[in-house]
Short mmCIF file of C-alpha atoms in Angstrom, two decimals:
data_model
loop_
_atom_site.label_atom_id
_atom_site.label_comp_id
_atom_site.label_asym_id
_atom_site.label_seq_id
_atom_site.Cartn_x
_atom_site.Cartn_y
_atom_site.Cartn_z
CA GLN A 1 -11.74 -15.51 -1.04
CA VAL A 2 -9.95 -12.74 0.87
CA GLN A 3 -12.05 -9.73 1.65
CA LEU A 4 -11.20 -6.54 3.43
CA VAL A 5 -13.98 -4.05 4.08
CA GLU A 6 -13.19 -0.65 5.52
CA SER A 7 -15.74 1.57 7.23
CA GLY A 8 -15.94 4.54 9.44
CA GLY A 9 -14.86 7.30 7.04
CA GLY A 10 -16.68 10.64 6.79
CA VAL A 11 -16.34 14.41 7.20
CA VAL A 12 -14.76 15.66 10.39
CA GLN A 13 -13.65 18.97 11.63
CA PRO A 14 -9.96 19.69 12.26
CA GLY A 15 -8.85 18.70 15.76
CA ARG A 16 -11.61 16.00 16.08
CA SER A 17 -11.32 12.24 16.15
CA LEU A 18 -12.48 9.38 13.96
CA ARG A 19 -12.07 5.57 14.15
CA LEU A 20 -11.75 3.48 11.02
CA SER A 21 -12.50 -0.23 10.98
CA CYS A 22 -11.45 -2.93 8.55
CA ALA A 23 -13.35 -6.29 8.69
CA ALA A 24 -11.35 -9.18 7.24
CA SER A 25 -12.62 -12.56 5.96
CA GLY A 26 -11.35 -15.45 3.82
CA PHE A 27 -8.06 -16.05 5.61
CA SER A 28 -6.66 -16.79 9.03
CA PHE A 29 -6.66 -13.17 10.24
CA SER A 30 -4.75 -13.86 13.43
CA ASN A 31 -1.70 -15.11 11.48
CA TYR A 32 -1.01 -11.94 9.58
CA GLY A 33 0.07 -8.38 10.08
CA MET A 34 -2.22 -5.68 8.81
CA HIS A 35 -1.50 -2.18 7.39
CA TRP A 36 -3.24 1.11 6.90
CA VAL A 37 -2.23 3.05 3.74
CA ARG A 38 -3.70 6.33 2.68
CA GLN A 39 -3.95 8.35 -0.58
CA ALA A 40 -4.73 12.01 -0.54
CA PRO A 41 -6.84 13.34 -3.49
CA GLY A 42 -4.67 13.22 -6.62
CA LYS A 43 -1.60 12.00 -4.80
CA GLY A 44 0.35 8.81 -4.34
CA LEU A 45 0.13 6.05 -1.74
CA GLU A 46 1.39 6.84 1.72
CA TRP A 47 2.01 4.10 4.27
CA VAL A 48 0.38 5.01 7.63
CA ALA A 49 0.78 2.16 10.16
CA VAL A 50 1.23 -1.60 10.61
CA VAL A 51 0.25 -3.96 13.40
CA SER A 52 1.78 -7.45 13.81
CA TYR A 53 -0.25 -10.58 13.75
CA ASP A 54 -0.79 -10.62 17.52
CA GLY A 55 -0.95 -6.88 18.11
CA SER A 56 2.28 -6.82 20.04
CA ASN A 57 4.19 -4.60 17.53
CA LYS A 58 2.90 -1.40 16.10
CA TYR A 59 4.69 1.10 13.87
CA TYR A 60 3.71 4.41 12.46
CA ALA A 61 4.71 6.92 9.80
CA ASP A 62 6.22 10.11 11.24
CA SER A 63 3.32 12.10 9.85
CA VAL A 64 0.83 10.36 12.18
CA LYS A 65 2.94 9.27 15.08
CA GLY A 66 1.41 10.39 18.40
CA ARG A 67 -2.01 11.08 16.83
CA PHE A 68 -3.02 7.74 15.28
CA THR A 69 -3.24 4.38 16.92
CA ILE A 70 -3.54 0.99 15.15
CA SER A 71 -5.06 -1.93 16.91
CA ARG A 72 -6.71 -5.21 16.16
CA ASP A 73 -9.22 -7.63 17.62
CA ASN A 74 -8.46 -11.11 16.42
CA SER A 75 -11.72 -12.42 17.87
CA LYS A 76 -13.59 -10.12 15.51
CA ASN A 77 -11.18 -10.37 12.58
CA THR A 78 -10.98 -6.59 12.57
CA VAL A 79 -8.23 -4.00 12.47
CA TYR A 80 -8.81 -0.34 13.62
CA LEU A 81 -7.21 2.99 13.08
CA GLN A 82 -7.97 5.49 15.79
CA MET A 83 -7.28 8.98 14.39
CA ASN A 84 -7.06 11.86 16.84
CA SER A 85 -6.15 15.50 16.42
CA LEU A 86 -7.04 15.32 12.76
CA ARG A 87 -5.64 17.86 10.33
CA VAL A 88 -6.72 19.00 6.91
CA GLU A 89 -3.76 17.23 5.44
CA ASP A 90 -5.06 13.87 6.75
CA THR A 91 -7.81 14.06 4.16
CA ALA A 92 -7.41 10.91 2.11
CA VAL A 93 -8.89 7.56 1.10
CA TYR A 94 -7.66 5.11 3.75
CA TYR A 95 -6.97 1.53 2.67
CA CYS A 96 -6.39 -1.49 4.89
CA ALA A 97 -4.09 -4.12 3.48
CA LYS A 98 -2.99 -7.61 4.46
CA TYR A 99 0.65 -8.23 5.04
CA SER A 100 1.85 -11.39 3.37
CA VAL A 101 4.44 -13.75 4.80
CA GLY A 102 6.96 -12.25 2.55
CA TRP A 103 6.81 -8.48 3.42
CA TYR A 104 4.44 -7.31 0.75
CA LEU A 105 0.77 -6.27 0.81
CA ASP A 106 -1.11 -8.90 -1.09
CA TYR A 107 -4.71 -7.85 -0.57
CA TRP A 108 -6.33 -4.48 -0.19
CA GLY A 109 -9.71 -3.20 0.78
CA GLN A 110 -11.68 -0.78 -1.36
CA GLY A 111 -10.92 2.17 0.87
CA THR A 112 -12.88 4.65 2.97
CA LEU A 113 -12.73 8.40 2.48
CA VAL A 114 -11.84 10.63 5.36
CA THR A 115 -12.37 14.36 4.79
CA VAL A 116 -11.08 16.82 7.39
CA SER A 117 -12.62 20.22 6.85
CA SER A 118 -14.14 22.99 8.77
CA GLN B 1 10.99 7.19 5.99
CA SER B 2 11.79 8.84 2.72
CA ALA B 3 9.70 7.84 -0.25
CA LEU B 4 11.32 5.79 -3.04
CA THR B 5 11.97 7.69 -6.21
CA GLN B 6 9.99 6.87 -9.36
CA PRO B 7 9.60 8.79 -12.62
CA ARG B 8 6.40 10.80 -12.61
CA SER B 9 5.32 9.43 -16.00
CA VAL B 10 6.23 7.06 -18.76
CA SER B 11 4.59 6.29 -22.05
CA GLY B 12 4.62 3.79 -24.83
CA SER B 13 2.66 2.56 -27.83
CA PRO B 14 0.73 -0.67 -27.95
CA GLY B 15 2.98 -3.62 -28.34
CA GLN B 16 6.11 -1.74 -27.12
CA SER B 17 7.93 -2.21 -23.76
CA VAL B 18 8.35 0.28 -20.97
CA THR B 19 10.41 0.15 -17.82
CA ILE B 20 9.66 2.02 -14.62
CA SER B 21 12.51 2.56 -12.13
CA CYS B 22 12.28 2.72 -8.41
CA THR B 23 15.36 4.07 -6.56
CA GLY B 24 15.84 3.73 -2.76
CA THR B 25 18.74 3.14 -0.41
CA SER B 26 20.65 0.37 1.16
CA SER B 27 18.13 0.53 3.99
CA ASP B 28 15.26 -0.46 1.83
CA VAL B 29 15.48 -1.50 -1.85
CA GLY B 30 19.18 -2.46 -1.62
CA GLY B 31 18.97 -4.15 1.68
CA TYR B 32 16.12 -6.70 1.04
CA ASN B 33 14.84 -8.73 -1.83
CA SER B 34 11.36 -7.51 -0.89
CA VAL B 35 10.34 -5.06 -3.56
CA SER B 36 6.76 -5.17 -4.69
CA TRP B 37 4.82 -3.38 -7.42
CA TYR B 38 1.23 -2.26 -7.48
CA GLN B 39 -1.06 -1.23 -10.28
CA GLN B 40 -3.87 1.23 -9.64
CA HIS B 41 -6.59 2.26 -12.04
CA PRO B 42 -8.48 5.53 -11.33
CA GLY B 43 -10.89 5.06 -8.40
CA LYS B 44 -9.75 1.53 -7.62
CA ALA B 45 -7.69 -0.02 -4.95
CA PRO B 46 -4.07 -0.95 -5.69
CA LYS B 47 -3.41 -4.46 -7.06
CA LEU B 48 -0.28 -6.46 -6.46
CA MET B 49 1.55 -7.18 -9.66
CA ILE B 50 5.09 -8.17 -8.56
CA TYR B 51 6.42 -9.33 -5.23
CA ASP B 52 9.85 -10.38 -3.98
CA VAL B 53 11.43 -8.36 -6.85
CA THR B 54 10.67 -10.77 -9.56
CA LYS B 55 7.66 -12.98 -8.70
CA ARG B 56 4.16 -12.67 -10.19
CA PRO B 57 0.99 -13.51 -8.26
CA SER B 58 -1.37 -15.96 -9.95
CA GLY B 59 -3.34 -14.21 -12.70
CA VAL B 60 -0.82 -11.48 -13.47
CA PRO B 61 0.25 -11.69 -17.17
CA ASP B 62 3.85 -12.66 -17.83
CA ARG B 63 4.20 -9.37 -19.75
CA PHE B 64 4.97 -7.88 -16.26
CA SER B 65 8.40 -8.55 -14.94
CA GLY B 66 10.59 -7.12 -12.11
CA SER B 67 14.25 -6.81 -11.47
CA LYS B 68 16.71 -5.16 -9.14
CA SER B 69 20.26 -3.92 -9.22
CA GLY B 70 21.78 -2.34 -6.14
CA ASN B 71 19.37 0.29 -4.70
CA THR B 72 17.17 0.42 -7.84
CA ALA B 73 14.41 -1.87 -8.80
CA SER B 74 12.53 -1.88 -12.18
CA LEU B 75 9.22 -2.98 -13.46
CA THR B 76 9.15 -3.86 -17.19
CA ILE B 77 5.89 -4.19 -19.04
CA SER B 78 6.26 -5.80 -22.49
CA GLY B 79 3.67 -6.00 -25.27
CA LEU B 80 1.91 -2.89 -23.90
CA GLN B 81 -1.89 -3.12 -23.99
CA ALA B 82 -4.52 -0.32 -23.52
CA GLU B 83 -5.63 -1.79 -20.18
CA ASP B 84 -2.03 -1.36 -18.79
CA GLU B 85 -2.66 2.37 -18.63
CA ALA B 86 -2.65 3.07 -14.88
CA ASP B 87 -0.55 4.33 -12.03
CA TYR B 88 2.23 2.07 -10.81
CA TYR B 89 3.78 2.12 -7.33
CA CYS B 90 6.84 0.37 -6.05
CA CYS B 91 7.20 -0.60 -2.40
CA SER B 92 10.10 -1.97 -0.40
CA TYR B 93 10.44 -3.59 2.98
CA ALA B 94 12.62 -1.37 5.17
CA GLY B 95 13.08 -3.51 8.24
CA SER B 96 11.12 -3.89 11.51
CA TYR B 97 7.75 -4.46 9.82
CA LEU B 98 8.06 -1.17 7.96
CA VAL B 99 7.38 -0.60 4.24
CA VAL B 100 8.05 2.46 2.09
CA PHE B 101 6.25 3.37 -1.15
CA GLY B 102 7.52 5.11 -4.27
CA GLY B 103 5.79 8.32 -5.37
CA GLY B 104 4.07 6.55 -8.24
CA THR B 105 4.38 6.57 -12.02
CA LYS B 106 1.62 7.31 -14.50
CA LEU B 107 1.79 5.05 -17.51
CA THR B 108 0.13 6.34 -20.66
CA VAL B 109 -0.43 3.98 -23.53
CA LEU B 110 -0.32 6.16 -26.61
#
């Protein structure tokens, strides 16, 4: 069965960096795009970034463009989110999600909490 | 990258039907038959309920149905049950690998 397991969350000071990982299993990882979606406390879902199946295409929300970098290692079945210059407003649960063939997110991880606070 | 517009809350009694709307633009909802809906219970990850506007993944009850007209998509839940109480989010493909979410709707089963 499909499993997505995020890790790397924690408490970090504003301006610092953090790298999230999402380990995938149960499907042919190298055939699918992958997303990061976040949810601030008490708020709705916000799409953050997507990487194509082969890593050649990457797109970002305006709110993180220039600060966050999505990448993947198909040999390790893992997608990453490098978050630099973190801000208090980046505090959220970060989910990774698998892109289906038909432009929807069919499987989600359990999320990892990132708290940006001094 | 503007969020899709959903009502903040809807409610209904057990057995009734409710409909949640999701309004976008011709660049997202109106431009593609790629609207999906997600159910999220408190403290849990989102769960796919509807994809490609009208399709249900295996295991999702047929009480859940989706539709679209122009730039507005809708999720209808018939025969409301207590366990349907959750937050619901619409999502649309917006071209070039991008997706955009709605702001979410809290469903209360009275």
